[in-house]
Amino acid sequence: MTIFDIFTNQLLNGIVLGSFYALVALGYTMVFGVVKLLNFAHGELYMVGGFAGFLVLSFLAPFIGAGWFGVAVSMVFAMIAIGFLGVVIERVAYAPMLSAPRLSILITALAVSLVLQNGMLALTKGQYVPFGSALGFGGINLGKLFISYNQMILVSVAALLMLALEMFVSRTQYGRAMRAVAVDKDMSRLMGINVNAVIAVTFFLGSALAAAAGTMAGAFYGSLWYFMGFLIGLKAFTAAVIGGIGSIPGAMLGGLILGLLESFATQLDLRGMGIPFKVGSEWKDVFSFSVLILILVFKPTGLLGKSEQERM
Amino acid sequence: MAQLPERPSAWGGLSAILDTPTKQWTVTAVLLAAMVALPFVTDGYITVIVTHALLYVVLALGLNIVVGYAGLLDLGFAAFFAVGAYTVGITTQYFGLNFWLALPLAVVFASIAGIIIGTPTLRLRSDYLAIVTLGFGEIVRLTARNLRETGGASGIRGIESPWIFGYHVQSNIDFYFVFLILAVLGIIVSVRLANSRLGRAWLYVRHDEDAAEAMGIDRVRVKLAAYVVGAIYGSIGGAFFAANLGAISPESFSFRQSVEILMVVILGGIGKIPGVVLGAFIVILAPEFLRGVGDLRYFIFAVGLLLIMLFRPSGIWPARSKR
């Protein structure tokens, strides 16, 4: 393999990984933009979404198969179910806390995430659950680069979902209301916007996107685990921060950047140049978390975020 | 923390009795006597579990300073615990250091870790801080797992237990008393700190950062102090933990550990020391009684935490605002 082959390969891996990060990061950023809450439970919605997709697929597979069509249909059902789960979580756990001190609401969010995580631990006994999709292994060769159809479909679906979200936020009335609430909640209420409905829609969309990512990840990687939301939750938050939290294009960009950074970092090895530095796969998470800390320290507003002087 | 309006209830009456100073001394003396007698009247199993609970008292007292006193959510507290344990493990194993020389080193390293993570991040808003500490905790665990020097995934084994004046501390009852002494010392230091100049500064910063700063309190330095004191508690707990078990591995310092320590602090009432002690005993003893339900116990705990936050946000035994 030449340097160029490695480069294109990692580029592809980075884009696939980045699509997952971006989908999950969008939920973080939207919720943060509208209610200024860091939803710790968001990564768990990705995990529960994966399991929901799996459940639907195991019911539907005898009728429509477990190929991409079956997975896509299951994904839609999972998105709706987890979207409502997100709304319920907001109503039950967050809404009563929005005026409480910062520390209380952060701990509540953590508690919600633990409930989801440990609930799934109890249901699955901590075992990996095979997703049971049959996606096939076809693909096309571009020179030495092999792109599987799965990778292509996955990235296109992610892109389509993000495009749809962008259209929703920029073109529809609800999208406009969402942007207004993000700027000033009280003023929006005075202008006749139903703020609670906007918050519900925001949670619904964010959670649905996480569920889409969870179902696709389950189908793509072939298995589910109760703890799989933890790491991606942290990574997606990193992505949202890189792009500038609160900014929707920022979350997409941040996801892609983090995916690429990570897949290139696994190849980073300076030992040939006499520098004892190698990231490799065992250090890649350390690498991502370090990126998170560095960005928060040096540019907490991210690439596309607005600077706001606000202390909570 | 926001104070709920005081509701007259049986529970409130009980905690009011326990809060009067004269009764407090009596209760403390009785409890302490009971704790000293405990290992002689029960079997070894109970002694080991209660030792574990006492370790959690020490750890949670440390986190209580960060979360309860200074109002900073730290989701990676196990990192300091790990620094303490690994410092003792590495220095006694590879450099042949005496435990009592390794212990101050552990404290120094943990303080340095506290400063390294605190200095750049304490300026951040609180939810960023929470996630940075989470990331930091994972970095420490992954580093311990990846490095050869820390024994990789299997960790370090054969850590020697300490000698005190020619007496080898090694039995379960020995360590029970070690942790009992640590917990009592930890409580005394916590109480003294709360009533100190620094303690009042923490209270002020927690309630209103901007006003505190306007009154001449350097909020970053005050928060950093909380971080370092918390780290010291964590590292001492970790050092004795390593000496007690004789073996440590990265998975002893995972996110779950951080959450359990945090749960201890929240359950009993954020910021209140009797609450922390109570919380430690609930968090450690309850799973022992719930062993029959298997993995479900973590779920029960999580639901409990959520219910507490929703219905009793200042804990089972909340701090009464005296000021």
XYZ file of C-alpha atoms in Angstrom, chain A:
312
model
C 0.000 0.000 0.000
C 1.326 3.380 -0.882
C 0.881 6.486 1.204
C -1.851 7.561 -1.193
C -3.822 4.330 -0.737
C -3.630 4.652 3.020
C -4.745 8.238 2.715
C -7.810 7.504 0.574
C -8.724 4.543 2.745
C -8.620 6.560 5.926
C -10.479 9.379 4.181
C -13.306 6.960 3.475
C -13.268 5.537 7.013
C -13.228 9.048 8.407
C -16.248 10.086 6.372
C -18.244 7.037 7.524
C -17.293 7.568 11.154
C -17.878 11.299 10.791
C -21.422 10.694 9.539
C -22.287 8.903 12.764
C -20.673 11.600 14.859
C -22.452 14.339 12.927
C -25.900 12.749 13.303
C -25.467 12.393 17.055
C -23.797 15.790 17.423
C -26.827 17.455 15.807
C -29.020 16.374 18.708
C -26.603 17.836 21.230
C -26.332 21.081 19.406
C -30.060 21.543 18.759
C -31.050 20.864 22.340
C -28.264 23.045 23.601
C -29.248 25.834 21.231
C -32.880 25.857 22.326
C -32.847 25.045 26.049
C -29.141 25.650 26.889
C -28.958 22.179 28.373
C -26.201 19.676 27.913
C -28.237 16.524 27.399
C -26.009 13.830 28.883
C -28.575 11.208 27.956
C -28.187 11.878 24.252
C -25.574 9.181 23.674
C -27.903 6.701 25.350
C -30.683 7.635 22.920
C -28.344 6.521 20.148
C -27.883 3.216 21.968
C -31.593 2.723 22.706
C -32.311 3.745 19.109
C -30.056 0.962 17.883
C -31.930 -1.550 20.023
C -35.296 -0.181 18.865
C -34.229 -0.563 15.260
C -33.101 -4.117 15.985
C -36.418 -4.931 17.614
C -38.441 -3.588 14.688
C -36.191 -5.357 12.215
C -36.612 -8.705 13.926
C -40.397 -8.323 13.579
C -40.307 -7.110 9.988
C -37.471 -9.227 8.594
C -39.730 -12.207 7.688
C -41.845 -9.882 5.520
C -39.460 -7.403 3.968
C -36.056 -8.994 4.562
C -33.126 -7.739 6.544
C -31.374 -5.942 3.690
C -31.048 -2.195 3.372
C -34.763 -1.786 2.697
C -35.640 -3.634 5.897
C -33.069 -1.659 7.843
C -34.343 1.629 6.410
C -37.937 0.843 7.388
C -36.815 -0.220 10.873
C -34.795 2.951 11.111
C -37.844 5.087 10.438
C -39.847 3.283 13.127
C -36.939 3.567 15.561
C -36.638 7.289 14.810
C -40.305 7.874 15.602
C -40.179 5.789 18.783
C -36.983 7.365 20.105
C -38.168 10.802 19.052
C -41.131 10.369 21.381
C -38.855 8.925 24.057
C -36.801 12.105 23.830
C -39.934 14.228 24.246
C -41.032 12.155 27.247
C -37.612 12.545 28.848
C -37.773 16.290 28.350
C -41.286 16.493 29.820
C -40.653 14.238 32.791
C -37.076 14.985 33.759
C -35.911 18.269 32.283
C -38.961 20.519 32.110
C -39.451 20.672 35.907
C -35.741 21.391 36.342
C -35.204 24.185 33.843
C -35.345 26.845 36.523
C -33.400 24.781 39.090
C -29.713 25.414 39.743
C -27.290 24.353 37.060
C -25.812 21.538 39.125
C -29.211 19.902 39.723
C -30.158 19.771 36.091
C -26.761 18.391 35.081
C -27.085 15.620 37.641
C -30.658 14.932 36.486
C -29.439 14.563 32.923
C -26.735 12.201 34.127
C -29.358 10.230 36.051
C -31.511 9.872 32.920
C -28.526 8.553 31.022
C -27.774 6.043 33.793
C -31.394 4.878 33.823
C -31.308 4.174 30.085
C -27.876 2.584 30.179
C -28.478 0.352 33.172
C -32.009 -0.479 32.057
C -30.506 -1.884 28.872
C -27.780 -3.602 30.898
C -30.457 -5.400 32.880
C -32.420 -6.316 29.731
C -29.435 -7.623 27.773
C -27.469 -9.000 30.765
C -24.522 -6.972 29.508
C -24.130 -9.157 26.416
C -23.434 -8.017 22.885
C -26.570 -8.487 20.793
C -26.094 -9.443 17.123
C -28.082 -7.052 14.963
C -29.166 -9.693 12.476
C -29.120 -7.610 9.336
C -28.100 -9.051 5.984
C -26.503 -6.211 4.104
C -24.200 -8.014 1.674
C -20.605 -7.241 0.921
C -20.757 -5.741 -2.561
C -19.030 -2.573 -3.601
C -17.018 -0.872 -6.263
C -13.301 -0.583 -6.809
C -11.796 2.800 -7.532
C -8.208 1.933 -8.278
C -7.043 0.226 -5.126
C -9.764 1.780 -3.026
C -12.747 -0.434 -2.268
C -15.953 1.382 -1.403
C -18.710 -0.905 -0.198
C -22.317 -0.203 -1.104
C -23.025 -0.194 2.617
C -20.647 2.687 3.163
C -22.159 4.604 0.259
C -25.738 4.082 1.422
C -24.866 4.963 4.983
C -23.167 8.210 4.101
C -25.955 9.170 1.663
C -28.702 8.479 4.188
C -26.849 10.523 6.789
C -26.394 13.345 4.299
C -30.082 13.191 3.314
C -31.205 13.351 6.938
C -28.957 16.328 7.578
C -30.180 18.068 4.451
C -33.779 17.472 5.540
C -33.013 18.909 8.959
C -31.316 21.943 7.466
C -34.367 22.524 5.214
C -36.697 22.116 8.175
C -34.822 24.615 10.298
C -34.264 27.200 7.586
C -37.487 26.928 5.540
C -40.412 25.930 7.735
C -42.371 27.910 10.266
C -41.389 25.539 13.072
C -37.770 25.936 12.075
C -38.070 29.677 12.270
C -39.725 29.381 15.670
C -36.869 27.153 16.775
C -34.300 29.702 15.768
C -36.257 32.421 17.530
C -36.473 30.435 20.760
C -32.748 29.755 20.573
C -32.088 33.482 20.496
C -34.513 34.576 23.199
C -36.993 32.282 24.834
C -39.000 34.887 26.724
C -39.274 37.265 23.808
C -40.403 34.402 21.575
C -43.157 33.596 24.042
C -44.303 37.204 23.939
C -44.400 37.008 20.148
C -46.917 34.182 20.412
C -44.599 31.263 19.833
C -45.545 28.109 21.691
C -42.184 27.621 23.329
C -43.018 24.272 24.895
C -44.047 22.880 21.530
C -40.824 24.131 19.980
C -38.776 22.496 22.713
C -40.681 19.239 22.192
C -40.034 19.348 18.445
C -36.357 20.010 19.092
C -36.043 17.020 21.391
C -38.012 14.894 18.948
C -35.758 15.722 16.013
C -32.509 15.415 17.936
C -33.488 12.072 19.434
C -34.759 10.773 16.089
C -31.420 11.574 14.452
C -29.579 9.762 17.237
C -31.863 6.749 16.717
C -31.148 6.842 12.977
C -27.431 6.780 13.705
C -27.880 3.991 16.251
C -29.854 1.777 13.872
C -27.417 2.335 11.036
C -24.431 1.695 13.281
C -26.024 -1.524 14.512
C -26.695 -2.685 10.969
C -23.272 -1.589 9.739
C -21.115 -2.977 12.535
C -23.406 -5.953 13.168
C -23.834 -5.792 16.936
C -25.294 -3.737 19.769
C -24.143 -3.220 23.330
C -25.688 -1.387 26.263
C -22.555 0.706 26.729
C -22.149 1.773 23.091
C -23.783 5.148 23.687
C -21.256 6.305 26.235
C -18.279 6.683 23.953
C -20.166 8.053 20.968
C -21.987 10.471 23.249
C -18.680 11.869 24.381
C -17.282 11.926 20.845
C -20.377 13.545 19.395
C -20.252 16.193 22.068
C -16.649 16.792 21.049
C -17.825 17.121 17.463
C -20.532 19.586 18.464
C -17.979 21.650 20.352
C -15.502 21.602 17.469
C -18.177 22.979 15.170
C -19.443 25.447 17.749
C -22.197 24.252 20.043
C -25.617 25.577 19.068
C -24.730 25.730 15.391
C -26.357 23.111 13.152
C -23.908 23.359 10.237
C -21.198 23.415 12.900
C -22.282 20.026 14.245
C -22.153 18.499 10.762
C -18.751 19.992 10.088
C -17.468 19.070 13.534
C -18.618 15.470 13.127
C -16.838 15.146 9.830
C -13.669 16.777 11.159
C -13.561 14.561 14.225
C -14.204 11.428 12.146
C -11.372 12.344 9.789
C -9.021 13.382 12.594
C -9.595 10.107 14.350
C -9.142 7.863 11.364
C -5.984 9.685 10.301
C -4.704 9.722 13.859
C -4.763 5.929 13.999
C -2.175 6.002 11.189
C -0.062 8.688 12.770
C 3.345 7.271 13.590
C 6.302 9.587 13.916
C 8.672 6.948 15.210
C 10.166 6.605 11.745
C 11.273 10.232 12.077
C 12.896 9.602 15.432
C 10.020 11.057 17.434
C 8.528 8.546 19.861
C 4.933 9.400 19.068
C 2.321 6.991 17.820
C -1.439 7.214 18.189
C -2.671 3.886 16.864
C -6.076 2.466 17.632
C -5.471 2.028 21.376
C -4.750 5.736 21.833
C -7.370 7.140 19.490
C -9.920 7.840 22.230
C -7.290 9.593 24.324
C -6.506 11.614 21.214
C -10.162 12.646 20.711
C -10.669 13.612 24.352
C -7.474 15.655 24.236
C -8.825 17.443 21.168
C -12.008 18.174 23.136
C -10.106 19.627 26.075
C -7.806 21.682 23.863
C -10.707 23.162 21.895
C -12.677 23.987 25.022
C -9.639 25.698 26.477
C -8.493 27.637 23.442
C -11.630 28.144 21.368
C -14.735 27.249 23.354
C -16.983 28.788 20.716
C -15.778 26.295 18.109
C -15.402 26.906 14.402
C -18.860 28.229 13.557
C -20.222 29.141 16.958
C -21.138 32.618 18.061
C -19.215 33.942 20.983
C -21.439 34.550 23.933
C -20.404 35.948 27.241
C -22.631 34.049 29.543
C -21.976 32.446 32.836
C -24.343 29.923 34.281
